[in-house]
mmCIF file of C-alpha atoms in Angstrom:
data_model
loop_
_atom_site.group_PDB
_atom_site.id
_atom_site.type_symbol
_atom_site.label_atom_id
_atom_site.label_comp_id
_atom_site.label_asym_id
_atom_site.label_seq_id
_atom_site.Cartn_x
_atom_site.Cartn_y
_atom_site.Cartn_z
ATOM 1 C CA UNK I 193 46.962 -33.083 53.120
ATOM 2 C CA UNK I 194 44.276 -33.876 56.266
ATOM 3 C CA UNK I 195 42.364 -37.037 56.085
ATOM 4 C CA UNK I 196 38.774 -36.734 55.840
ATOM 5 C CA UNK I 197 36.428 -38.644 57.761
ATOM 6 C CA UNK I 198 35.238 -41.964 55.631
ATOM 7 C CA UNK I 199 31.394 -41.205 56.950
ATOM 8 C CA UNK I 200 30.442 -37.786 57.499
ATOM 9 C CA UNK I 201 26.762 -39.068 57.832
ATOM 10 C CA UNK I 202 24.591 -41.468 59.394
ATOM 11 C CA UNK I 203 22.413 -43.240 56.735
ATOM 12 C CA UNK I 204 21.093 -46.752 58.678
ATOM 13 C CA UNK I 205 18.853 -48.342 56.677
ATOM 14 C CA UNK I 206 15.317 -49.084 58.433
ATOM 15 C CA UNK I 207 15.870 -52.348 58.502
ATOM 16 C CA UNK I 208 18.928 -52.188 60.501
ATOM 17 C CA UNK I 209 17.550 -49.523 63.135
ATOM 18 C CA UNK I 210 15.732 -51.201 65.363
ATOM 19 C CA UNK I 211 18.868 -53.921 65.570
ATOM 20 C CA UNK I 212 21.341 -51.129 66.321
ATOM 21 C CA UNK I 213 19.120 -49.441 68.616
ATOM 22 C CA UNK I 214 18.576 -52.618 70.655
ATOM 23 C CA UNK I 215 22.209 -53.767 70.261
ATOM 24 C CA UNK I 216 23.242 -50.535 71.480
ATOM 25 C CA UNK I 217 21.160 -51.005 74.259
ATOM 26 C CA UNK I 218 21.896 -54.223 75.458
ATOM 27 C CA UNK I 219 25.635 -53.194 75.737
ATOM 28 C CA UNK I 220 24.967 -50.096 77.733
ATOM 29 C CA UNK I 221 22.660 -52.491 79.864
ATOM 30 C CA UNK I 222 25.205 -54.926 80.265
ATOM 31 C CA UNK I 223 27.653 -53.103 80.925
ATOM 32 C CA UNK I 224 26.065 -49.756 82.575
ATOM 33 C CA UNK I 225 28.636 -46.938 83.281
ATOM 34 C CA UNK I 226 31.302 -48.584 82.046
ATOM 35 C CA UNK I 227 31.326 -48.014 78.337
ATOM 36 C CA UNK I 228 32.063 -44.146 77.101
ATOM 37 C CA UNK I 229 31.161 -44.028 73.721
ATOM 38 C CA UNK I 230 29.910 -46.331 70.925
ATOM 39 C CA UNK I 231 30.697 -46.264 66.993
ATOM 40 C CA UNK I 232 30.158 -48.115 64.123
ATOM 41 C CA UNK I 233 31.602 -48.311 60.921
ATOM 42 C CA UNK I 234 31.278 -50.222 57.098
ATOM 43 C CA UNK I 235 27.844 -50.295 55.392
ATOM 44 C CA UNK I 236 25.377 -50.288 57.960
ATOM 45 C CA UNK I 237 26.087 -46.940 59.022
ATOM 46 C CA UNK I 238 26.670 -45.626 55.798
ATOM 47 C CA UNK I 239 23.118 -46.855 54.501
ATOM 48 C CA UNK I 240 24.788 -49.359 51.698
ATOM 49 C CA UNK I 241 24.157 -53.032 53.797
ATOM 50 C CA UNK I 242 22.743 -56.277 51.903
ATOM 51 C CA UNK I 243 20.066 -57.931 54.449
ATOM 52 C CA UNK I 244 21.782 -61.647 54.691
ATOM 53 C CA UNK I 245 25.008 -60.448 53.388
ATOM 54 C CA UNK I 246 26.480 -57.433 55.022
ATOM 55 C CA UNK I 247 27.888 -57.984 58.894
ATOM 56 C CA UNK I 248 27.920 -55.124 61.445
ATOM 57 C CA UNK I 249 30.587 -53.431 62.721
ATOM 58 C CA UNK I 250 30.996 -51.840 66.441
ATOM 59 C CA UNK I 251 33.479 -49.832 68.412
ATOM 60 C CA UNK I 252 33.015 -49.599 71.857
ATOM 61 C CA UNK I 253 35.414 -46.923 73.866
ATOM 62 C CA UNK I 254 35.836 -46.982 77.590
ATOM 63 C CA UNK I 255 38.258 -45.735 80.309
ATOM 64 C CA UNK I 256 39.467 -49.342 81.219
ATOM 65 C CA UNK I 257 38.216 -52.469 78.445
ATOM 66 C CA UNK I 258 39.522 -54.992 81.210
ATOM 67 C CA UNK I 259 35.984 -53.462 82.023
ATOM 68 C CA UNK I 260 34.207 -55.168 79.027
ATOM 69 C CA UNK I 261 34.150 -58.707 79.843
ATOM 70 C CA UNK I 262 34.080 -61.039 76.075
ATOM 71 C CA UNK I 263 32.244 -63.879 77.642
ATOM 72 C CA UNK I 264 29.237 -61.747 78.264
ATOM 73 C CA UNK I 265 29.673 -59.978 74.993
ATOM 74 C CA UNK I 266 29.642 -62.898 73.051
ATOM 75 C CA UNK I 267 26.354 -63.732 74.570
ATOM 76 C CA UNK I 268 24.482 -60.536 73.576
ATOM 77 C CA UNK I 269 26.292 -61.403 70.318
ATOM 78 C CA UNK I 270 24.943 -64.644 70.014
ATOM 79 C CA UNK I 271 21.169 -63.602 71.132
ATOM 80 C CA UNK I 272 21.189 -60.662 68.616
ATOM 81 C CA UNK I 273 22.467 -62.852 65.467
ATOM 82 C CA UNK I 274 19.906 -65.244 66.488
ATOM 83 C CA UNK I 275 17.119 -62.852 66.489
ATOM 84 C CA UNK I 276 18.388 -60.742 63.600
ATOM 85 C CA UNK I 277 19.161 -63.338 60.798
ATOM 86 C CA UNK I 278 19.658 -60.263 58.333
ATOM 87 C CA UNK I 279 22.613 -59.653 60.125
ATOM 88 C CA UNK I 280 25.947 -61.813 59.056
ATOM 89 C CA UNK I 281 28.241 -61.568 61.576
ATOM 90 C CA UNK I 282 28.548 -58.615 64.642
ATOM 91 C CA UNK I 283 32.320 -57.949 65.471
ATOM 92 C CA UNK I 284 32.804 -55.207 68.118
ATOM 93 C CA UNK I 285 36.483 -53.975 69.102
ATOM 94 C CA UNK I 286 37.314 -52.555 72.801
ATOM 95 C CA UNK I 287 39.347 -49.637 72.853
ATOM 96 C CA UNK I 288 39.899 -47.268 75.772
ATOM 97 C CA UNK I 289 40.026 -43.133 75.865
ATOM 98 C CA UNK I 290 43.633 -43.291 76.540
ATOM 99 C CA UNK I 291 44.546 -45.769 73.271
ATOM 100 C CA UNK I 292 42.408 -43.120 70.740
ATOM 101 C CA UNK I 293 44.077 -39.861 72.156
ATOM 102 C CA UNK I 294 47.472 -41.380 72.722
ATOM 103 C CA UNK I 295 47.692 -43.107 69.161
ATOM 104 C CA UNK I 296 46.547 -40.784 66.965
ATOM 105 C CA UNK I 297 47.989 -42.676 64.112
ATOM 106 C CA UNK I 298 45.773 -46.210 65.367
ATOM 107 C CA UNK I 299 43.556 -46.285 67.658
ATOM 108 C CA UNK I 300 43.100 -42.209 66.982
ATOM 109 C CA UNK I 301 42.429 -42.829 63.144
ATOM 110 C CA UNK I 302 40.154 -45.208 63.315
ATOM 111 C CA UNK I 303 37.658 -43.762 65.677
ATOM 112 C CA UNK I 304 38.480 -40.365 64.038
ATOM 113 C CA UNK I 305 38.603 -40.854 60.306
ATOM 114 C CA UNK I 306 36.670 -44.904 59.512
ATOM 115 C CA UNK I 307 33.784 -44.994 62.591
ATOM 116 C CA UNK I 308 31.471 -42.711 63.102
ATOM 117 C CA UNK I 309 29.414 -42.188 66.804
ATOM 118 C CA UNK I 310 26.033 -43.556 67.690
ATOM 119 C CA UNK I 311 26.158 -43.134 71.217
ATOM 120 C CA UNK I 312 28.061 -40.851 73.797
ATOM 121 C CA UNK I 313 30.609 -38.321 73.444
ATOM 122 C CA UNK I 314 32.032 -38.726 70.327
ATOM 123 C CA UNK I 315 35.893 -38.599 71.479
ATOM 124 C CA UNK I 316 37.526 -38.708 67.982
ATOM 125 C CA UNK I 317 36.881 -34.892 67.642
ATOM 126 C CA UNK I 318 39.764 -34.506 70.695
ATOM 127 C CA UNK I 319 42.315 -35.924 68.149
ATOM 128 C CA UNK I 320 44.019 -33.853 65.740
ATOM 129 C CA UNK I 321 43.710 -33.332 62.550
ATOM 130 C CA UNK I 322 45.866 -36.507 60.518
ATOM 131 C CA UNK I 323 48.060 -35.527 57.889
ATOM 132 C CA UNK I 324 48.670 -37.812 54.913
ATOM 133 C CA UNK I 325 52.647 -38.417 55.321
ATOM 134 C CA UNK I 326 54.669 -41.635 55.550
ATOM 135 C CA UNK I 327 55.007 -41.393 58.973
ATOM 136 C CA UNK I 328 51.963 -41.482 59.588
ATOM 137 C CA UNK I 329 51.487 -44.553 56.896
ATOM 138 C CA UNK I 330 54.014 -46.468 58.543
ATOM 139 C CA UNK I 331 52.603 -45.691 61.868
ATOM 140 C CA UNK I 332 49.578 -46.979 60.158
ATOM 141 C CA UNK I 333 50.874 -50.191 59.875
ATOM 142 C CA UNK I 334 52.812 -50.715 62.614
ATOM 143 C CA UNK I 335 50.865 -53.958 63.290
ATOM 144 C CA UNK I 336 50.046 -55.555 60.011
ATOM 145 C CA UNK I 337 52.812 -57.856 60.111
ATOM 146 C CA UNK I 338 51.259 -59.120 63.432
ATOM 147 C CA UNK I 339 47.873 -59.162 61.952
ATOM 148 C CA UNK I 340 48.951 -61.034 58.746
ATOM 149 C CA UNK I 341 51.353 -63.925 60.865
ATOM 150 C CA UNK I 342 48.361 -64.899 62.911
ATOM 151 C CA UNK I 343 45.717 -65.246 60.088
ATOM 152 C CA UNK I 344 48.357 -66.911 58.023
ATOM 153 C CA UNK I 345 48.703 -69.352 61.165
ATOM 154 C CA UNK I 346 44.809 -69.738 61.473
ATOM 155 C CA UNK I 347 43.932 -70.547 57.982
ATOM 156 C CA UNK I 348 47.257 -72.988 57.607
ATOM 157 C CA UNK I 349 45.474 -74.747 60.356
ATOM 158 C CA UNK I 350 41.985 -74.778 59.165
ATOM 159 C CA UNK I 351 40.008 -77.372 58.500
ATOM 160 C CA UNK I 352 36.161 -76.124 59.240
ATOM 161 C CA UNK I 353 35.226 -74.547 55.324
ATOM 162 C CA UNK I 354 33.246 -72.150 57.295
ATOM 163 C CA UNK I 355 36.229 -70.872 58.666
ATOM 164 C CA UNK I 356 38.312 -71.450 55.613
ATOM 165 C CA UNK I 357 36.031 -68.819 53.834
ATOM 166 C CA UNK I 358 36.106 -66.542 56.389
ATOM 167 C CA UNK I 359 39.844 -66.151 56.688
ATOM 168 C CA UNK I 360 40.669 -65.871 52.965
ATOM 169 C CA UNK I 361 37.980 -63.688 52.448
ATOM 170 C CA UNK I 362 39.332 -61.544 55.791
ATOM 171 C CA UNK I 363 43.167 -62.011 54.660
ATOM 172 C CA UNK I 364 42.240 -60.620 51.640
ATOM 173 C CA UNK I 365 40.612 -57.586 52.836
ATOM 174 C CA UNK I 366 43.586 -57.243 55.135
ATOM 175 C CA UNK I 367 46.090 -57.362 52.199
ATOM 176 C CA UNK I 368 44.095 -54.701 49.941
ATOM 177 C CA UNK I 369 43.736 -52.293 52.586
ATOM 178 C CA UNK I 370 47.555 -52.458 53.584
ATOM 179 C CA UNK I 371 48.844 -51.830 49.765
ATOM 180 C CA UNK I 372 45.773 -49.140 49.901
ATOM 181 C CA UNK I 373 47.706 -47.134 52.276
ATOM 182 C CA UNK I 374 51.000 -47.038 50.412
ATOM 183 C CA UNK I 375 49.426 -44.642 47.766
ATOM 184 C CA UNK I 376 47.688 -42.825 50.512
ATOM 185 C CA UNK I 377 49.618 -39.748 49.440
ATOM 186 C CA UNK I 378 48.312 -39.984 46.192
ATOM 187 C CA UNK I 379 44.537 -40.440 46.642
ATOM 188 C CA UNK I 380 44.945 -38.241 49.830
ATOM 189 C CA UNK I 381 41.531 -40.038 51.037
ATOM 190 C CA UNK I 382 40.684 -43.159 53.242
ATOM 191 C CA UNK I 383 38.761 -45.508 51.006
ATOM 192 C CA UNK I 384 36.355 -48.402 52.567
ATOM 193 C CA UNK I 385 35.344 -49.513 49.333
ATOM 194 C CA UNK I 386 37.074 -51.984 48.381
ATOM 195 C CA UNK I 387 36.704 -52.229 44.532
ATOM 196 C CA UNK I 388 38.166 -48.117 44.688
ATOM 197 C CA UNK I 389 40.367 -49.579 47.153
ATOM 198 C CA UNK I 390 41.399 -52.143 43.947
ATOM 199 C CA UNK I 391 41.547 -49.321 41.441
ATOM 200 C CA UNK I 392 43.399 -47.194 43.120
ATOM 201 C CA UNK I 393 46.048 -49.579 43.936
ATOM 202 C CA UNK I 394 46.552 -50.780 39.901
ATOM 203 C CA UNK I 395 46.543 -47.237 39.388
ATOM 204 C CA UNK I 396 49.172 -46.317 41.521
ATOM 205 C CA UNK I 397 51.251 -49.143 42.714
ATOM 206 C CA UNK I 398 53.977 -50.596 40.659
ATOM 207 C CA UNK I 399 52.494 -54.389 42.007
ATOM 208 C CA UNK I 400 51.800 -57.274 38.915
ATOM 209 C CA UNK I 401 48.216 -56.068 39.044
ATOM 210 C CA UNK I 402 47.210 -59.924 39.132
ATOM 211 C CA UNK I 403 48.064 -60.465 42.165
ATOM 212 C CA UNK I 404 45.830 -57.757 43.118
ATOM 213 C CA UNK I 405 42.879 -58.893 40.474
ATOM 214 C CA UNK I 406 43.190 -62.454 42.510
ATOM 215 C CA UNK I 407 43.255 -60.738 46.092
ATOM 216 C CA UNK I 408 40.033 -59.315 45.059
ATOM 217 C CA UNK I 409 38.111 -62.150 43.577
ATOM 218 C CA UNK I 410 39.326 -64.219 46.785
ATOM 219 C CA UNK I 411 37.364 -61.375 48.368
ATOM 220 C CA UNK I 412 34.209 -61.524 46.287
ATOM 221 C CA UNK I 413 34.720 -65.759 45.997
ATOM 222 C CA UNK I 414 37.174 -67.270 48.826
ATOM 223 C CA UNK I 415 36.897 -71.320 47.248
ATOM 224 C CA UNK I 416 40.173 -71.454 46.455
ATOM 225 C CA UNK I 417 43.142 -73.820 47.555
ATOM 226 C CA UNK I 418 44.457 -72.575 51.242
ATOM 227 C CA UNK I 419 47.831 -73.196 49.951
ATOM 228 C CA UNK I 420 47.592 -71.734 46.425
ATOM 229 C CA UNK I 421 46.050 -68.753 48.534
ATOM 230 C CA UNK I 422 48.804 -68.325 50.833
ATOM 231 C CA UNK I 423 51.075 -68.300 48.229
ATOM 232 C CA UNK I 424 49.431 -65.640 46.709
ATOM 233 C CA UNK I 425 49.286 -63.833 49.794
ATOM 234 C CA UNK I 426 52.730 -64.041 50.719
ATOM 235 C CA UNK I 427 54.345 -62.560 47.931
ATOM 236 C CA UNK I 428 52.035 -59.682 48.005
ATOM 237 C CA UNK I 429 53.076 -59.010 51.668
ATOM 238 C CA UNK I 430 56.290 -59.695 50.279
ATOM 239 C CA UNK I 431 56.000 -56.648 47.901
ATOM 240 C CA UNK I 432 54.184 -54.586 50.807
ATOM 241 C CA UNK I 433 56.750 -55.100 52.988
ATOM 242 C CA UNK I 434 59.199 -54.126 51.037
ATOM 243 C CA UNK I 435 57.310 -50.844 49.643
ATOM 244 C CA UNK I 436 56.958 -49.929 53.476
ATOM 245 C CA UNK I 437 60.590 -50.423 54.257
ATOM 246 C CA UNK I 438 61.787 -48.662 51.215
ATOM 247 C CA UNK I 439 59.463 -45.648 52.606
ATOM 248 C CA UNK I 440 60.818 -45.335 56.194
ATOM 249 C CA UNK I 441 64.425 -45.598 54.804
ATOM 250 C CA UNK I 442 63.492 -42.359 52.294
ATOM 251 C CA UNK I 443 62.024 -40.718 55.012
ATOM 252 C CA UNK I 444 65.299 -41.316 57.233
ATOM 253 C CA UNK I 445 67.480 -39.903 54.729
ATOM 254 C CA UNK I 446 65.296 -36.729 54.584
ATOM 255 C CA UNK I 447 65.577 -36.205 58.120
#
């Protein structure tokens, strides 16, 4: 089964236009012939954002990122959140060409299949089609563990509640979408919706679905104990972990 692509079309809302347009533009300003292409992804795009409650997501793609200095980013960052309040947060990831067409399974799903592109040649359209298997699930995932250690670091360490709510709410996200691709072969879609995320994972994974019920008001709610979270957290990596393992040791014995 091929994986679709999560936004087939671009739906900003008009209160968000004139910030993309001018956020757009600042990067290509800043940064003129350096950056290749430009995507976005989550609600903004898809025309579902919450003024003062939904963030914005960006992708930029160039031939070198070393390019794409994050001092300088983080100022245009700063000056747009400042002068768009509507706007939570802006997080923009640096890719280059050669990550997206030499990982189709990473780099090459997400620009394919999650963002779609608002400026430039949209260079997810050079990677072939993905096919819903557990190799390409466990490729997939190949850095979650990563991902998971360090935000289990950060929010052990916290003290700022800003911060606090930020992780849980992020590690939680994290956690759903990572058990959400173990019944990829059953859905045979991406999902960024996380409450069909939720469904689909109590309707196909064997996890105590309370774990997942609390994952996903952590989401919605992240006051909660840090350590009561992590708890939480770990033993649904725990079960993760172990689904993912258990699926490249089938897949070894097939070969």
């Amino acid at each position: 089964m091929i994986l679709e692509k999560v936004i087939t079309r671009i739906e900003i809302q008009n209160e968000y236009k004139d910030f993309v347009d001018k956020y757009t533009d600042n990067l290509l300003t800043e940064f003129k012939g350096k950056i290749h292409s430009i995507y976005m992804c989550g609600s903004i795009p898809k025309g579902t954002a919450k003024p003062f409650k939904s963030d914005a997501d960006f992708t930029i793609v160039c031939a070198n990122p070393q390019d794409i200095d994050y001092e300088r980013l983080s100022n245009i960052k700063d000056r747009m959140l400042e002068e768009y309040p509507l706007v939570t947060k802006i997080d923009t990831i640096i890719c280059s060409m050669d990550d997206v067409l030499s990982n189709p399974n990473d780099w090459g799903f997400w620009i394919k299949i999650i963002c779609v592109c608002i400026y430039g040649d949209d260079v997810g359209v050079k990677v072939p089609p993905i096919v819903i298997s557990p190799e390409f699930i466990i490729d997939l995932n190949r850095e979650t563990k990563k991902e998971v250690d360090r935000v289990h670091s950060s929010l052990s360490n916290v003290s700022d509640s800003t911060l606090k709510t930020r992780y849980i709410k992020g590690y939680s996200k994290r956690l759903i979408r990572a058990l959400y691709s173990l019944v990829l072969e059953d859905t045979g879609v991406w999902q960024d919706d996380i409450i069909m995320m939720k469904n689909a994972i109590l309707n196909y994974c064997e996890i105590d679905s309370t774990l997942v019920d609390y994952l996903y008001a952590c989401y919605l709610d992240s006051d909660v104990p840090v350590e009561e979270f992590l708890g939480i957290a770990d033993e649904v990596y725990s079960y993760f972990e172990n689904a993912l393992n258990a699926m490249a040791v089938s897949r070894t014995s097939f070969d």
